[in-house]
Coordinates of C-alpha atoms and ligand atoms in Angstrom, one line a residue:
X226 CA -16.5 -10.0 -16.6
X227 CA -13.1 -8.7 -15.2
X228 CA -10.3 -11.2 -14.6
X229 CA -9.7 -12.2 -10.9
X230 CA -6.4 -11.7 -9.8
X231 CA -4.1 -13.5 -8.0
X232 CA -0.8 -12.5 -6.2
X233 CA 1.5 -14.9 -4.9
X234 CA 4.5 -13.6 -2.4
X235 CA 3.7 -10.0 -0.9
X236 CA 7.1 -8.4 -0.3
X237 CA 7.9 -5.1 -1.6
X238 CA 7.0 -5.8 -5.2
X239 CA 3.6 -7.8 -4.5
X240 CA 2.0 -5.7 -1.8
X241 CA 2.4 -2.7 -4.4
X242 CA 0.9 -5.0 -7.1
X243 CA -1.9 -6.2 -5.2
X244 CA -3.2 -3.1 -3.8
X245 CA -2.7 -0.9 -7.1
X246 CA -5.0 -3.8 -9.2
X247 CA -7.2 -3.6 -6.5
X248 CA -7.5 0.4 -6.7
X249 CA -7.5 -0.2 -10.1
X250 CA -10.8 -2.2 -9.5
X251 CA -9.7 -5.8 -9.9
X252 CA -10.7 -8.4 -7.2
X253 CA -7.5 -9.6 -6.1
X254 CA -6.3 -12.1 -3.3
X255 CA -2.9 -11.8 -2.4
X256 CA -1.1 -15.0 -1.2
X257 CA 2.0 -15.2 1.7
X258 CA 3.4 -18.2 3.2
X259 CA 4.7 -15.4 5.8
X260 CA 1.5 -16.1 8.3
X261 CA 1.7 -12.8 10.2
X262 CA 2.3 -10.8 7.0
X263 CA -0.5 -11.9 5.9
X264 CA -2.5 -11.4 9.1
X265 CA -1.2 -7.3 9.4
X266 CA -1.5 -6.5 5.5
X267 CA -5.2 -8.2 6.2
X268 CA -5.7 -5.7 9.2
X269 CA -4.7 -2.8 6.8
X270 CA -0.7 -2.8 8.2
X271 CA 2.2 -2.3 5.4
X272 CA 4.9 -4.4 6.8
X273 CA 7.1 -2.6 4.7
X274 CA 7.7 1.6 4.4
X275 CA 6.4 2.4 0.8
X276 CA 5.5 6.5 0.7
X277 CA 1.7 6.0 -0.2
X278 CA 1.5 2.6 -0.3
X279 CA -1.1 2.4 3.4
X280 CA -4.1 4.2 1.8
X281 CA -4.3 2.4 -0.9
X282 CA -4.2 -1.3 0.4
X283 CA -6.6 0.7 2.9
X284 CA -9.1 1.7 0.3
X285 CA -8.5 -2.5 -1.4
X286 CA -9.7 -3.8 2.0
X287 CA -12.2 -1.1 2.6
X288 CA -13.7 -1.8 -0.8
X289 CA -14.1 -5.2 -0.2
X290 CA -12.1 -6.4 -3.4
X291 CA -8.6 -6.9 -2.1
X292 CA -7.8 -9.8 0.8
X293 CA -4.6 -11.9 1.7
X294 CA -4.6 -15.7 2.4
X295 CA -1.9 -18.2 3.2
X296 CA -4.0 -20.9 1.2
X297 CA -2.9 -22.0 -2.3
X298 CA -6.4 -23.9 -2.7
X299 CA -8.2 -20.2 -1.8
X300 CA -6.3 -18.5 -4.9
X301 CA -6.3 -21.4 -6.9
X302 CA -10.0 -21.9 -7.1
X303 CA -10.3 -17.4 -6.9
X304 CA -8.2 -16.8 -9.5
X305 CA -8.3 -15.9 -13.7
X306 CA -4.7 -14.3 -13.5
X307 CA -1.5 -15.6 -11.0
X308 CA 1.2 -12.8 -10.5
X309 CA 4.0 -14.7 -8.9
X310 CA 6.2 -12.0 -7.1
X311 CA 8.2 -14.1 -4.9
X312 CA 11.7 -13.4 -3.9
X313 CA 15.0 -14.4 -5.8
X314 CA 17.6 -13.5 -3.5
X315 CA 21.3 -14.3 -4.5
X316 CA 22.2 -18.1 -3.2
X317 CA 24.3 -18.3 -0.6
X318 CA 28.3 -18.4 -1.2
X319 CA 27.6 -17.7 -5.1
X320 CA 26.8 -15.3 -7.8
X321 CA 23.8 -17.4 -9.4
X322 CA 20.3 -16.5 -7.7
X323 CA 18.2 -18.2 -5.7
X324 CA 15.0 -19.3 -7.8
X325 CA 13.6 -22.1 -5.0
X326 CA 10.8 -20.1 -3.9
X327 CA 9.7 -19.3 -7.6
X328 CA 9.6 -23.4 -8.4
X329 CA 7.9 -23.8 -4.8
X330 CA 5.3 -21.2 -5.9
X331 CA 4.9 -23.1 -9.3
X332 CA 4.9 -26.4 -7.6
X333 CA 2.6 -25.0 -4.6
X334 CA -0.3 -23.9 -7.1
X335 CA -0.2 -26.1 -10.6
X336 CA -1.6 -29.6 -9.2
X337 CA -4.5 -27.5 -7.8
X338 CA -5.5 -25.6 -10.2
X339 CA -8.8 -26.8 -11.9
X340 CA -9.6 -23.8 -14.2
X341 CA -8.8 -21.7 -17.6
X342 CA -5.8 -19.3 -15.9
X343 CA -2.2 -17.6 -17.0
X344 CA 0.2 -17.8 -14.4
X345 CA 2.3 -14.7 -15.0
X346 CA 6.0 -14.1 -13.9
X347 CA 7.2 -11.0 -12.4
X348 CA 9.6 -11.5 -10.1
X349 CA 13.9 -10.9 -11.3
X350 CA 14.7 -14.2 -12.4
X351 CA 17.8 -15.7 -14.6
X352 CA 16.8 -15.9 -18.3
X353 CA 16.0 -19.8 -19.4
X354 CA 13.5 -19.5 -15.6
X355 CA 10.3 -19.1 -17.6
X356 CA 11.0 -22.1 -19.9
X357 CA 11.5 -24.5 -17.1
X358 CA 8.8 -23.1 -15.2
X359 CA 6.3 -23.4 -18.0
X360 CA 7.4 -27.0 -18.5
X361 CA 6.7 -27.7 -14.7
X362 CA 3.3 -26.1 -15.2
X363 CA 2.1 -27.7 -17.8
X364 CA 3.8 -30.8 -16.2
X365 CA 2.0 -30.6 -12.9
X366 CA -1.8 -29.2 -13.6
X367 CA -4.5 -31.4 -14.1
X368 CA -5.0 -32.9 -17.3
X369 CA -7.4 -31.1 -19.4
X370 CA -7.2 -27.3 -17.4
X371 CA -6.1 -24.4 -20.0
X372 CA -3.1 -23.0 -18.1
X373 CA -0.1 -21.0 -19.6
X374 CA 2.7 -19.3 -18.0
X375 CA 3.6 -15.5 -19.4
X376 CA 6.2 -13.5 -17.9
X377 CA 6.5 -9.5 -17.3
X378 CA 9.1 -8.4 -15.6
X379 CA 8.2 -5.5 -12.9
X380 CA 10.1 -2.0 -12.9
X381 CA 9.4 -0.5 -10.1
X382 CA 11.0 1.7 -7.5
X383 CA 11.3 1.3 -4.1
X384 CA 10.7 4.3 -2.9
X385 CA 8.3 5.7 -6.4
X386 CA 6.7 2.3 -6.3
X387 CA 2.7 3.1 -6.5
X388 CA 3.6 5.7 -9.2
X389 CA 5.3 3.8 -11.1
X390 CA 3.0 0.6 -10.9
X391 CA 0.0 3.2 -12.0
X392 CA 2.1 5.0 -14.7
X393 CA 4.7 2.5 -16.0
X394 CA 7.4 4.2 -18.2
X395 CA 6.9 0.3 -20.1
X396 CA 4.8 -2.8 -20.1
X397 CA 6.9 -5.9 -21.3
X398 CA 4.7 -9.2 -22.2
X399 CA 6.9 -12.1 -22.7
X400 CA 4.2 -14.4 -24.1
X401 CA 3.7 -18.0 -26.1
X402 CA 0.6 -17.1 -27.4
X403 CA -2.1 -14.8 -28.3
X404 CA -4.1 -15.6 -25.7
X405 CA -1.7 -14.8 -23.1
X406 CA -0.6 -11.6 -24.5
X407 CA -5.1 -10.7 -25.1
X408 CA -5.6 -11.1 -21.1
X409 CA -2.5 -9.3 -20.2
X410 CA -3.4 -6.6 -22.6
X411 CA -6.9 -6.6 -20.6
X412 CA -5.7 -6.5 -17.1
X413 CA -3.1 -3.3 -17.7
X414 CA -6.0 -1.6 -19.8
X415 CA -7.2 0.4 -16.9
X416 CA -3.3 2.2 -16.9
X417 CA -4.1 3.3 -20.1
X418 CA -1.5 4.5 -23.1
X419 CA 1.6 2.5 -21.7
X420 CA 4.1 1.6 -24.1
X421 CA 4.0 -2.2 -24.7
X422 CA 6.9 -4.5 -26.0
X423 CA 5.7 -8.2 -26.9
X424 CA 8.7 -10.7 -27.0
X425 CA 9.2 -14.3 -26.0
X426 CA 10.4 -15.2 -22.9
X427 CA 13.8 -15.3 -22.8
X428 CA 13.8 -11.8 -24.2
X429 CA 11.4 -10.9 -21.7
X430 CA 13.0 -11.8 -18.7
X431 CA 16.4 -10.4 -19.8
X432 CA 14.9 -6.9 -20.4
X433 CA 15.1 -6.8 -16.8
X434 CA 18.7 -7.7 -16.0
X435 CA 20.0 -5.9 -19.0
X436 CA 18.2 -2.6 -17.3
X437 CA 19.7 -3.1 -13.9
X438 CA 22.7 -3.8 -15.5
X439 CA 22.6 -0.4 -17.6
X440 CA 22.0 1.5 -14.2
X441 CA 24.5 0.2 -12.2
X442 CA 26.8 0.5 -14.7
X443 CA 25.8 4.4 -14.8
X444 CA 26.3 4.3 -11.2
X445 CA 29.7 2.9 -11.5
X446 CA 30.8 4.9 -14.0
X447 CA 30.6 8.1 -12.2
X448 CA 32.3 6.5 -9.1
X449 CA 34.8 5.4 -11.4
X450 CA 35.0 9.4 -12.3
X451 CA 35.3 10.1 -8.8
X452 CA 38.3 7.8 -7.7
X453 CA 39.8 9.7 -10.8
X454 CA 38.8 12.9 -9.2
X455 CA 40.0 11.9 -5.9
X456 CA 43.6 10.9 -7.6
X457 CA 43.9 14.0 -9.3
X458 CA 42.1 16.5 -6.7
X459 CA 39.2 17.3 -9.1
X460 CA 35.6 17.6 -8.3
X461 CA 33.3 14.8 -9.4
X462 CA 30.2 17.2 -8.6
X463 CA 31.6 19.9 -11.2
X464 CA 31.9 17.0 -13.4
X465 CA 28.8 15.1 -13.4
X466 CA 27.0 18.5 -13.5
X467 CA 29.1 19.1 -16.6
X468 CA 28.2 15.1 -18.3
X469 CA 24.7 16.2 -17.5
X470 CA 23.9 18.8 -19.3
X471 CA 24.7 16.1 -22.9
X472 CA 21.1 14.6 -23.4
X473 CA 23.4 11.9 -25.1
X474 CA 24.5 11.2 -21.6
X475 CA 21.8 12.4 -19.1
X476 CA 22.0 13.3 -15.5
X477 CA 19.9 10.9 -13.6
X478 CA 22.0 8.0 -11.9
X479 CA 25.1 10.1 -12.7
X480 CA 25.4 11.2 -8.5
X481 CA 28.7 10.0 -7.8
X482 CA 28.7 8.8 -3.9
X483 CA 28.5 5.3 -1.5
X484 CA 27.0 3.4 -4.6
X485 CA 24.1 1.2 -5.1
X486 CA 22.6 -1.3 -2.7
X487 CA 19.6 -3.1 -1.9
X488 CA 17.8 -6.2 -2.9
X489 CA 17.6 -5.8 -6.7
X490 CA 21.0 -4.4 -8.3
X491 CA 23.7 -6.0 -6.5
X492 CA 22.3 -9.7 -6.7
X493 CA 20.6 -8.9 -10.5
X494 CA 24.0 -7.9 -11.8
X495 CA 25.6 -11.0 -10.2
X496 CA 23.1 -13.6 -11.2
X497 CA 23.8 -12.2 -14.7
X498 CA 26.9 -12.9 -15.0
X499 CA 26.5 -16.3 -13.6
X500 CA 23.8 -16.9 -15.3
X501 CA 25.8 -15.8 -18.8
X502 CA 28.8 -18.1 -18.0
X503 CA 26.4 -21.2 -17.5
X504 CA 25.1 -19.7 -21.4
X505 CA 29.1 -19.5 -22.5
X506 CA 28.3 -15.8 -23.0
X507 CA 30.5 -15.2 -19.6
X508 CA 32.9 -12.4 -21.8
X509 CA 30.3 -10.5 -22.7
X510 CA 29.7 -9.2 -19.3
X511 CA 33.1 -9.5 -17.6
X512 CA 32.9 -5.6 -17.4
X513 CA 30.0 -5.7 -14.8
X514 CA 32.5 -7.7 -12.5
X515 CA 34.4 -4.4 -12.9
X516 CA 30.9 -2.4 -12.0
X517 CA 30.4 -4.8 -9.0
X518 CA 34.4 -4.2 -8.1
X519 CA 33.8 -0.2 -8.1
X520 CA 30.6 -0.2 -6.2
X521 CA 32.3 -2.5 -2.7
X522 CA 35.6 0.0 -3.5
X523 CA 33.8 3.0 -2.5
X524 CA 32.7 1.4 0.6
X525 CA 35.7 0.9 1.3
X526 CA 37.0 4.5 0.5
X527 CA 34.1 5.7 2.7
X528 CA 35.7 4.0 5.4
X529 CA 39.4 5.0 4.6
X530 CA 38.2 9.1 4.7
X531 CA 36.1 8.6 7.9
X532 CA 39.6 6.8 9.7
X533 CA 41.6 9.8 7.8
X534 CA 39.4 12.2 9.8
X535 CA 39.3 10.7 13.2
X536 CA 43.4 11.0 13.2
X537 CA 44.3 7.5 11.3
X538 CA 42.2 5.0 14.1
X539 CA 39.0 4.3 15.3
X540 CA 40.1 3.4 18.7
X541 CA 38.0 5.5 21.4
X542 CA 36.8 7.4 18.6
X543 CA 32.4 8.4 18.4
X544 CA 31.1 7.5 15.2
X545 CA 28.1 9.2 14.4
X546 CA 26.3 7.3 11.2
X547 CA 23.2 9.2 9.1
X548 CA 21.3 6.4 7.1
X549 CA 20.8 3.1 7.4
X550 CA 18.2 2.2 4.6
X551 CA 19.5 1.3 1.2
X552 CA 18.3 4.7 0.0
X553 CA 15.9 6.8 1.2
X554 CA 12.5 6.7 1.2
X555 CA 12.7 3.1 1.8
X556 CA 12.7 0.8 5.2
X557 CA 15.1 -1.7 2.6
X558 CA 18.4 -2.8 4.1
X559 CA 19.3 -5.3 2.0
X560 CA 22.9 -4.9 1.1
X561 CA 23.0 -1.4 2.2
X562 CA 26.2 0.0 1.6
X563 CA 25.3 2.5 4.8
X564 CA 25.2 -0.6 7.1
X565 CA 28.0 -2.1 5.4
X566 CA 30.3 0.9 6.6
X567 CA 28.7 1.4 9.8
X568 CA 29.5 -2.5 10.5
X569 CA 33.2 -2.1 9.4
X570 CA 33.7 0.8 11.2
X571 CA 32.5 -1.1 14.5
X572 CA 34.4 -3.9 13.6
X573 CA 37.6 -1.4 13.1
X574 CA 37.1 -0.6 16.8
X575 CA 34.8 2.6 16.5
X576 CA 32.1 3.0 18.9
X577 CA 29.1 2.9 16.3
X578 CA 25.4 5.0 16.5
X579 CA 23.5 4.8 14.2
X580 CA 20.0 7.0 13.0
X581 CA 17.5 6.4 10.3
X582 CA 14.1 7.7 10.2
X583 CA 12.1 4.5 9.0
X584 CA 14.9 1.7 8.6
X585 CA 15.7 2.1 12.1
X586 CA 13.8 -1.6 13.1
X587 CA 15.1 -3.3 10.7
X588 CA 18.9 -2.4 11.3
X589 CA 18.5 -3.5 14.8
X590 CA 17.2 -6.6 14.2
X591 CA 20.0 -7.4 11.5
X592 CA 23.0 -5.7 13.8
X593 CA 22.2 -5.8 17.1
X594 CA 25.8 -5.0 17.7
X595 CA 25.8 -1.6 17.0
X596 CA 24.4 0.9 18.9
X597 CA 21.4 3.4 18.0
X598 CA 20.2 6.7 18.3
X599 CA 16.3 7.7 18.0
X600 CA 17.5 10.9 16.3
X601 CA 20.1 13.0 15.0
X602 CA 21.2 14.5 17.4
X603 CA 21.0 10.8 20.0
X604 CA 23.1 9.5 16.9
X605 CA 26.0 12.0 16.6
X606 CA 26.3 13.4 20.4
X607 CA 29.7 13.5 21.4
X608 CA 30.7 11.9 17.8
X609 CA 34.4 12.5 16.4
X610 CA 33.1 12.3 12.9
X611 CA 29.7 12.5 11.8
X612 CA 28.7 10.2 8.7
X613 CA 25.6 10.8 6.2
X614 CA 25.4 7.4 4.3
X615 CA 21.9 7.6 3.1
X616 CA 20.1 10.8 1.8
X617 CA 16.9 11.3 3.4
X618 CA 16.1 14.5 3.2
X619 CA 16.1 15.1 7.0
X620 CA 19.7 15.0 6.9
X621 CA 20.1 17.4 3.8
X622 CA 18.4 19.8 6.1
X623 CA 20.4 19.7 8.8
X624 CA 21.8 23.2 10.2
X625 CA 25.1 22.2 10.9
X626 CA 25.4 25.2 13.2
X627 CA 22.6 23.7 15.9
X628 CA 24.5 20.2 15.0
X629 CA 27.7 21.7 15.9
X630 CA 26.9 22.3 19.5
X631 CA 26.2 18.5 20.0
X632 CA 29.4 16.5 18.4
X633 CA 33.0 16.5 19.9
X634 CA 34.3 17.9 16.5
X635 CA 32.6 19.4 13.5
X636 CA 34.1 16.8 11.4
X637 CA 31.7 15.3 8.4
X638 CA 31.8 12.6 5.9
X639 CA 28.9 13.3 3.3
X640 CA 29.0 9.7 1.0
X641 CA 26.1 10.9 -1.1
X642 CA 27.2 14.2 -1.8
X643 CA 23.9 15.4 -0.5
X644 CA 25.1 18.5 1.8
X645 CA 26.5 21.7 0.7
X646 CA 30.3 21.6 1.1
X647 CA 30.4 25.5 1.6
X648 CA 27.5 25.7 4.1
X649 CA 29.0 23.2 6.7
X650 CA 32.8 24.3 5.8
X651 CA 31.5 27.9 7.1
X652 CA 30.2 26.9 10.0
X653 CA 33.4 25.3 10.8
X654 CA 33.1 21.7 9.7
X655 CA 36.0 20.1 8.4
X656 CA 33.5 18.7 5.0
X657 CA 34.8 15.4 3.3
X658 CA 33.3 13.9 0.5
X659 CA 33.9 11.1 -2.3
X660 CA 35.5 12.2 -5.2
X661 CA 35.8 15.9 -4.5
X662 CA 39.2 17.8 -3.1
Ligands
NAD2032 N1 11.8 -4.6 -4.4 C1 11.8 -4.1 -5.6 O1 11.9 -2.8 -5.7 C2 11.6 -4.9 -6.8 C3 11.5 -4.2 -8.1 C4 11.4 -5.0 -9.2 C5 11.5 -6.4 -9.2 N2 11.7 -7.0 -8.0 C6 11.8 -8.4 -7.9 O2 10.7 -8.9 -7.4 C7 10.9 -10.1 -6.6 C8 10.4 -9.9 -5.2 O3 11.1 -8.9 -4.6 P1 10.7 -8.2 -3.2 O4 11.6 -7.1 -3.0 O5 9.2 -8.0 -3.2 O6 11.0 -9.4 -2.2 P2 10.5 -9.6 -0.7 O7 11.6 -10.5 -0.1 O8 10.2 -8.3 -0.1 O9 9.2 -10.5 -0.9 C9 9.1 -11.8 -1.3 C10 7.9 -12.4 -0.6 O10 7.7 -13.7 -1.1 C11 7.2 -14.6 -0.1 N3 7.4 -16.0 -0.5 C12 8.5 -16.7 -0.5 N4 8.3 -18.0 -0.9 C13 6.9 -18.0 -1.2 C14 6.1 -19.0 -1.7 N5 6.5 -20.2 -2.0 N6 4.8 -18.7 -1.8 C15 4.3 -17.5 -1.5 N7 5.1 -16.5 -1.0 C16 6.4 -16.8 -0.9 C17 8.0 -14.1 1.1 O11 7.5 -14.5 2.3 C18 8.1 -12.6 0.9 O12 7.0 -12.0 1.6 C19 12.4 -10.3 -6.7 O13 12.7 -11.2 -7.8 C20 12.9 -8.9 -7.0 O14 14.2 -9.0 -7.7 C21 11.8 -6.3 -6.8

């Protein structure tokens, strides 16, 4: 008989878990503490924007095999399989991340569960988590009840995230025993020929921070490039085309622009380093302190080019801001570096507005301060300098010549390198971007 599955915490990562297992055709309950989450993903609402992520928890619910609950005794007596894919934000005031809500899940389910089950970790967490957790769980379940912990750490893109949970590029199994590593094989049969590495824990849990560390370092690096660039009036595009075409090197992450944001890279690479000076391995990745450091810097620079343009001050000077999501594709503000340097800018004294397609909601309710547009051309009417801070490809469309006739000056800043410099320069657009002359 197929194993029942379980998912505990239904944020980005566990809504696209539960309904892909489901389409996969698992029974699975998905578990929130968040009451009305639960109630609109029950109704067949994605509180979150995920491209193509609504017809598939559709189909789940249609088909009778996916449901939500608030109720730790519902999955607890439902469940073969527990995927716990509750947040581990960063801790207030400090590097190290926040793994409360991964012991409350552990403490929430264990004393009530009274059959054979593997409680499986997905969720970003700080490498030594799974130990302590699978000493609590053994700890707190009933005497007598098979229960193991196994963790697999989740890989997914905002943004690509039902691809990627149907076609992983990896499976990772961080696993005690054969047993555990038998049922997980079972439940990600249906995916088919996946690659699948089998390690312990620790191994397991740091495959995930050493890749976010990897990419944000790649992102760094070519922002590092492009301070170079700016310092020597060369052109970071020209360049990373150039580092691209070296299969050594590659050319994905290798856009230089605003940087990385969101709720994974910026708080992974920081728990990591905290997390390695608890270990004494703190030296080892002093350099991603450096990554961190180039990242905030070209915030910063973003900021200095769009004051440059609007004459050295942001007093009585329209900012018009493109983007407010993380990236695009994605309703995800966390640590945006677009709201981070439309939020300076208003705090520097210029009048702020603000456009994003999906993110729009969120960015309110987080900066009700600023001002916003309900399109392009509501965001950058009468602006001084126009900003594009996330690439959706709305804005990469843009015909700067209609755009023209709305703002007070043709003056852009693009901080993802997304527009084409020569395009807008001919329509008379004075054209800024990071790292390029
Ligand atoms: N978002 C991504 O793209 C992504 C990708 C890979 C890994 N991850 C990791 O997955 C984890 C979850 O990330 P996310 O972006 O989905 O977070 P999220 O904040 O969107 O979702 C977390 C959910 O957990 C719920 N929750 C909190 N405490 C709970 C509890 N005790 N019991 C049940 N539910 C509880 C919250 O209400 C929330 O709905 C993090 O560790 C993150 O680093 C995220």
């Amino acid at each position: 008989m197929p194993y029942r599955l379980t998912v505990i915490g239904t944020g980005y990562l566990g809504i696209t878990h539960a309904a892909c297992m489901a389409d996969l055709g698992f029974e699975v309950l998905g578990l929130d503490i968040d009451a009305d989450k639960v109630l609109r993903l029950n109704s067949g609402e994605l509180p979150i924007h995920e491209p193509g992520l609504e017809p598939v928890l559709r189909r789940g619910l249609e088909s009778g095999r996916l449901r939500f609950t608030t109720s730790y005794e519902d999955i607890a007596a439902f469940g073969d399989v527990h995927f716990i894919c509750v947040g581990t934000p960063q801790k207030r005031g400090e590097y190290a991340a926040d793994v409360s809500y991964m012991d409350a899940a552990v403490e929430s389910l264990a004393p009530l569960l009274d059959r054979e089950c593997l409680v499986v970790g997905k969720s970003t967490v700080p490498v030594g988590t799974a130990e302590r957790l699978a000493d609590k769980l053994a700890r707190l379940a009933p005497a007598g009840v098979l229960t193991e912990l196994a963790w697999n750490p989740e890989f997914l893109r905002e943004g690509h995230a039902v691809q990627d949970t149907m076609r992983p590029d990896r499976l990772v199994f961080g696993v005690r025993s054969e047993r555990a590593e038998k049922v997980l094989r079972e439940v990600y049969e249906p995916l088919g020929d996946v690659p699948i590495v089998v390690s312990d824990f620790a191994t397991a849990e740091l495959v995930k921070t050493a890749a976010n560390a990897f990419l944000a370092t790649k992102i760094s690096f070519i922002n590092a490039m492009a301070e170079v660039c700016e310092a020597a009036h060369a052109d970071v595009q020209k360049l990373s085309e150039a580092l691209s075409y070296d299969d050594r090197i590659g050319g994905r992450y290798l856009n230089a622009g605003l940087g990385f944001g969101g709720g994974c890279l910026p708080k992974d690479i920081r728990a990591f380093m905290a997390r390695a000076g608890e270990l004494g391995a703190d030296q080892a990745l002093t350099f991603l302190r450096e990554v961190d450091a180039i990242n905030m810097r070209r915030r910063a620079r973003m900021v200095d080019l769009a004051r440059e343009l609007a004459g050295g001050s942001f007093h009585g000077c329209v900012v018009g801001v493109l983007g407010a999501a993380f990236k695009p594709d994605s309703d995800d503000i966390r640590d945006s570096p677009a709201l981070d340097v439309a939020v300076t800018i208003g705090h520097q004294g210029g009048r702020v507005t603000m456009y994003d397609p999906i993110a729009l909601d969120n960015a309110r309710k987080a900066h009700p301060e600023l001002s916003y547009g309900e399109s392009v051309v509501e965001a950058v009417r009468g602006a001084h300098v126009v900003l594009l801070l996330t690439e959706w490809q709305e804005f990469v469309d843009l015909d700067p010549e209609q755009l023209g006739g709305v703002v007070a000056a043709r003056r852009i800043v693009d901080g993802r390198n997304a527009l084409d410099a020569e395009t807008w320069r001919s329509a008379g657009w004075h054209y800024r971007a990071l790292g390029r002359p």
